[in-house]
C-alpha positions as CSV (number, residue, x, y, z in Angstrom):
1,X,-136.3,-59.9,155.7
2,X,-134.4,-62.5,153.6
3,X,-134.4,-62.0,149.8
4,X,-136.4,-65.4,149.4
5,X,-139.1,-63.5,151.9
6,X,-139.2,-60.9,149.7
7,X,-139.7,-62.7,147.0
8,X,-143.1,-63.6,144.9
9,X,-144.0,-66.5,143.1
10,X,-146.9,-66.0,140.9
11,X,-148.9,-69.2,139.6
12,X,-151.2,-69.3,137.0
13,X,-152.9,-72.7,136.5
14,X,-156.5,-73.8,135.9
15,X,-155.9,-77.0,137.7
16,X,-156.7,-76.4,141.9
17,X,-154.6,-79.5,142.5
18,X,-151.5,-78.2,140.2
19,X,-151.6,-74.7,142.4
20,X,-152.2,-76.2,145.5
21,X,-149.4,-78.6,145.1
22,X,-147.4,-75.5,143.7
23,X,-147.9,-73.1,146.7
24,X,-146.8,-76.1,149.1
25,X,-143.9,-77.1,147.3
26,X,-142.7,-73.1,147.5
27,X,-144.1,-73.0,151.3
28,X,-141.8,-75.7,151.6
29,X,-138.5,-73.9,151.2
30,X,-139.8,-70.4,152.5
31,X,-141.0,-68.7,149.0
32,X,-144.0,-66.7,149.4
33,X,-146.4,-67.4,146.6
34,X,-149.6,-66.0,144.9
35,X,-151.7,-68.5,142.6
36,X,-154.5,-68.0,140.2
37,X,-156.9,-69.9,137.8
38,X,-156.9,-68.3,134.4
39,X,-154.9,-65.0,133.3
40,X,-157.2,-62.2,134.1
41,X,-157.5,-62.9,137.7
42,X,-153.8,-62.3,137.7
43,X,-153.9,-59.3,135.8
44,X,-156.5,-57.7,138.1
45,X,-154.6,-58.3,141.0
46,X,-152.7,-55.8,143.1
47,X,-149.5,-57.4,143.5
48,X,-146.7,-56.6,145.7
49,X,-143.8,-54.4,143.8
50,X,-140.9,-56.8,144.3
51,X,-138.8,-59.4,142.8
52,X,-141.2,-62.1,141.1
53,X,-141.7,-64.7,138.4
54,X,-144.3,-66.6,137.0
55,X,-145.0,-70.2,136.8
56,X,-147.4,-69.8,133.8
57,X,-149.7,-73.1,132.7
58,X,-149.2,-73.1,128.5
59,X,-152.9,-74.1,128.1
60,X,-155.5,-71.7,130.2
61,X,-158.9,-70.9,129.6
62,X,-159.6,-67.5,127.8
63,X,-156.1,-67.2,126.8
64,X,-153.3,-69.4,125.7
65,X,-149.9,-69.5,128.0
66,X,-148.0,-68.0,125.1
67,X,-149.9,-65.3,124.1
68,X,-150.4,-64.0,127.5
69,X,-146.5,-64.0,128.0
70,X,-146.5,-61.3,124.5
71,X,-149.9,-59.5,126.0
72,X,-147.7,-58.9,128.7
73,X,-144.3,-57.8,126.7
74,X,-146.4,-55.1,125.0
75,X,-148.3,-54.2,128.3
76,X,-144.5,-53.8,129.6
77,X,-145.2,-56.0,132.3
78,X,-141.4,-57.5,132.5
79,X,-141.7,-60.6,134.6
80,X,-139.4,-63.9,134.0
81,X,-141.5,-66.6,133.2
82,X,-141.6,-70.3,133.5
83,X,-143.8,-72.4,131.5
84,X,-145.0,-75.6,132.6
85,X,-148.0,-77.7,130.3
86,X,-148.8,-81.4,130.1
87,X,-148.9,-80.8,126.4
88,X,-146.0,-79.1,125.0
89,X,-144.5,-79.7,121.8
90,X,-140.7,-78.8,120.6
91,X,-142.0,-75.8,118.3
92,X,-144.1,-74.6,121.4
93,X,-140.9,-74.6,123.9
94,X,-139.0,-72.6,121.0
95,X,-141.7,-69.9,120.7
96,X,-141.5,-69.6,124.5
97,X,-137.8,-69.5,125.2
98,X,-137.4,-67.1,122.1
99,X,-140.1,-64.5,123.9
100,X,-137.9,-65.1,126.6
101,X,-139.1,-67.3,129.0
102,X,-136.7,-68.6,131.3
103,X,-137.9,-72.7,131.4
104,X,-140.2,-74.9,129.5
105,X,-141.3,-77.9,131.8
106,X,-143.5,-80.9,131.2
107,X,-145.9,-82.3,133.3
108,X,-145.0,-84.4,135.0
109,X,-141.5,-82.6,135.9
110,X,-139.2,-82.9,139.1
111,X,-139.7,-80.5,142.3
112,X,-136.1,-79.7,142.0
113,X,-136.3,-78.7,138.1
114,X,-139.3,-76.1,139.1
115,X,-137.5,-74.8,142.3
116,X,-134.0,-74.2,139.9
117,X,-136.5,-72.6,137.5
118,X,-137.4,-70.2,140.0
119,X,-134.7,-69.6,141.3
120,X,-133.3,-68.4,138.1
121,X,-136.4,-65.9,137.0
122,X,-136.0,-64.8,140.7
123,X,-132.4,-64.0,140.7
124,X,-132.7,-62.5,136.9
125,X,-135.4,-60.4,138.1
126,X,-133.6,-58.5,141.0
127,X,-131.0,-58.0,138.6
128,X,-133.0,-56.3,136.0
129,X,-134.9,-54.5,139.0
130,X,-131.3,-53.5,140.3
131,X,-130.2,-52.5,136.6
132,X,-133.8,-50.1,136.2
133,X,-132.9,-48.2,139.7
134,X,-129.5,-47.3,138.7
135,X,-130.7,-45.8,135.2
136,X,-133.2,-44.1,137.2
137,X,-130.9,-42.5,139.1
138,X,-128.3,-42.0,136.4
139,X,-131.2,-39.8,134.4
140,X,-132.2,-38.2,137.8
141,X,-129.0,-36.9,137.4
142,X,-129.1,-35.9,134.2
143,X,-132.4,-34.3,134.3
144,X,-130.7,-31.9,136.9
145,X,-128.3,-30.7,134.1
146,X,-128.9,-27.5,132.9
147,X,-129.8,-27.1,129.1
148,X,-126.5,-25.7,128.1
149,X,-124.3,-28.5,130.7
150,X,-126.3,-30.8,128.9
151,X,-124.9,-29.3,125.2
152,X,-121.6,-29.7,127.1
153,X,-121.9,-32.8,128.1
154,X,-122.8,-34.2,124.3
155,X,-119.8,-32.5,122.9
156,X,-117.7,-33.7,125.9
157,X,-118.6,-37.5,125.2
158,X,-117.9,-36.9,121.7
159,X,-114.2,-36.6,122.4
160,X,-114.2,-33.0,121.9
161,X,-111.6,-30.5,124.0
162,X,-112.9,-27.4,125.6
163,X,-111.8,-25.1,123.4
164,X,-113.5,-26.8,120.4
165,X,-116.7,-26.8,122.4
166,X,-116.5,-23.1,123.6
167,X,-115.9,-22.5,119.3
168,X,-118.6,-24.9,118.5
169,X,-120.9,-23.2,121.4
170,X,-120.0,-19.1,120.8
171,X,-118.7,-18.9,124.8
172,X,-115.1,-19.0,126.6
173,X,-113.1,-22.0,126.9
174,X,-113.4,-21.0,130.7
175,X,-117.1,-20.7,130.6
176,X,-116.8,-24.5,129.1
177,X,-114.3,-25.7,131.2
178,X,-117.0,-24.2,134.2
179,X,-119.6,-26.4,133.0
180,X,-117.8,-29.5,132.0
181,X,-116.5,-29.4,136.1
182,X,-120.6,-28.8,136.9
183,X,-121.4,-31.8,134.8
184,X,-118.7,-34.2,136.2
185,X,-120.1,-33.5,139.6
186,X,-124.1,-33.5,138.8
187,X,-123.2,-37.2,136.7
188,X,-121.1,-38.1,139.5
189,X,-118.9,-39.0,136.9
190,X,-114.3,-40.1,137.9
191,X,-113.4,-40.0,134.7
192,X,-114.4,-38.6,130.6
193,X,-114.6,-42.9,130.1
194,X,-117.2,-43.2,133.0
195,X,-119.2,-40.0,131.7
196,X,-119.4,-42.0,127.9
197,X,-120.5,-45.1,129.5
198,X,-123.4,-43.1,131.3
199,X,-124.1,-41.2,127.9
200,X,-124.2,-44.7,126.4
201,X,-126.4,-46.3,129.0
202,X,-129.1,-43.4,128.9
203,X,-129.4,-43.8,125.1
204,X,-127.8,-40.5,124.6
205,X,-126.8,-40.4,120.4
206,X,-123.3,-38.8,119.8
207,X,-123.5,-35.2,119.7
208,X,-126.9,-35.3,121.4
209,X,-127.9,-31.9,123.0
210,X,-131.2,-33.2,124.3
């Protein structure tokens, strides 16, 4: 299965002609695609769990293009999205790409400026998905941790040798030398750099025994 296979384009445009000419252009060049009339039909859709985007129509009935795109930010929906409208306005196209949208295109725009678009929210996407598997597995690791590895491991990452942690935790600098070797190998961690990084990325606070 090719990445572009894999792929899913969601459309969501009250205008039949706009989708239809939408899903052919992305047919064209092998993207699969999924297209709806008005905001609700997509969000009661079972969709595929995969890299996506969304080609999102500013003007929709029910529900303006815009404020769908924050209903979805604080539904934690995270999926790049590209506006297109026949009636945008400089102030609109801020608001958009300040939410975070990846394009703002007016009708009528070029094949080639959609398809780029797309493109761009796809390959931004699997990146993000990419970057949400790795912390997954970097706090499957840490959830393994027993409660007092874990109290090593937050003095460890605080720059702290062993036998300040065995003083600052009432136990043997073997004892902590014991676990500090069991947390390198749980974290999978090379190197006392490598385990601050992970503290860092799993929102850890300095000194953190939680």
């Amino acid at each position: 299965m090719t990445p572009a296979n894999s792929s899913t384009v969601f459309v969501i445009d009250d205008d039949d002609l706009v989708r239809a000419s939408i899903q052919g252009l992305l047919k064209s060049v092998g993207l699969r695609s999924e297209t709806f009339g008005a905001a609700q039909e997509f969000l009661r859709s079972k969709r595929a769990d995969g890299p996506s985007c969304l080609v999102l129509d500013v003007r929709l009935p029910g529900v303006n293009g815009l404020d769908f795109q924050r209903e979805l930010a604080e539904a934690g929906i995270r999926i790049p999205i590209i506006f297109i409208t026949g009636h945008g306005d400089i102030p609109m196209s801020v608001r958009a790409m300040k939410s975070g949208a990846v394009e703002f295109l007016t009708k009528p725009f070029r094949d080639q400026d959609l398809l780029d678009a797309i493109h761009q929210a796809l390959d931004r996407d699997r990146a993000s998905r990419e970057d949400q598997s790795k912390l997954a597995g970097l706090q499957k690791r840490y959830d393994s941790l027993t409660a007092r590895e874990r109290e090593v491991m937050a003095l460890v990452v605080r720059g702290m040798l062993n036998k300040q942690i065995a003083f600052d935790l009432g136990t043997s600098e073997i004892t902590v030398k014991i676990h500090r070797g069991h947390v390198m190998h749980k974290m999978q961690a090379g190197s006392l750099a490598e385990l601050v990084r992970m503290a860092a990325k799993l929102g850890l606070p300095p000194g953190s025994r939680g």
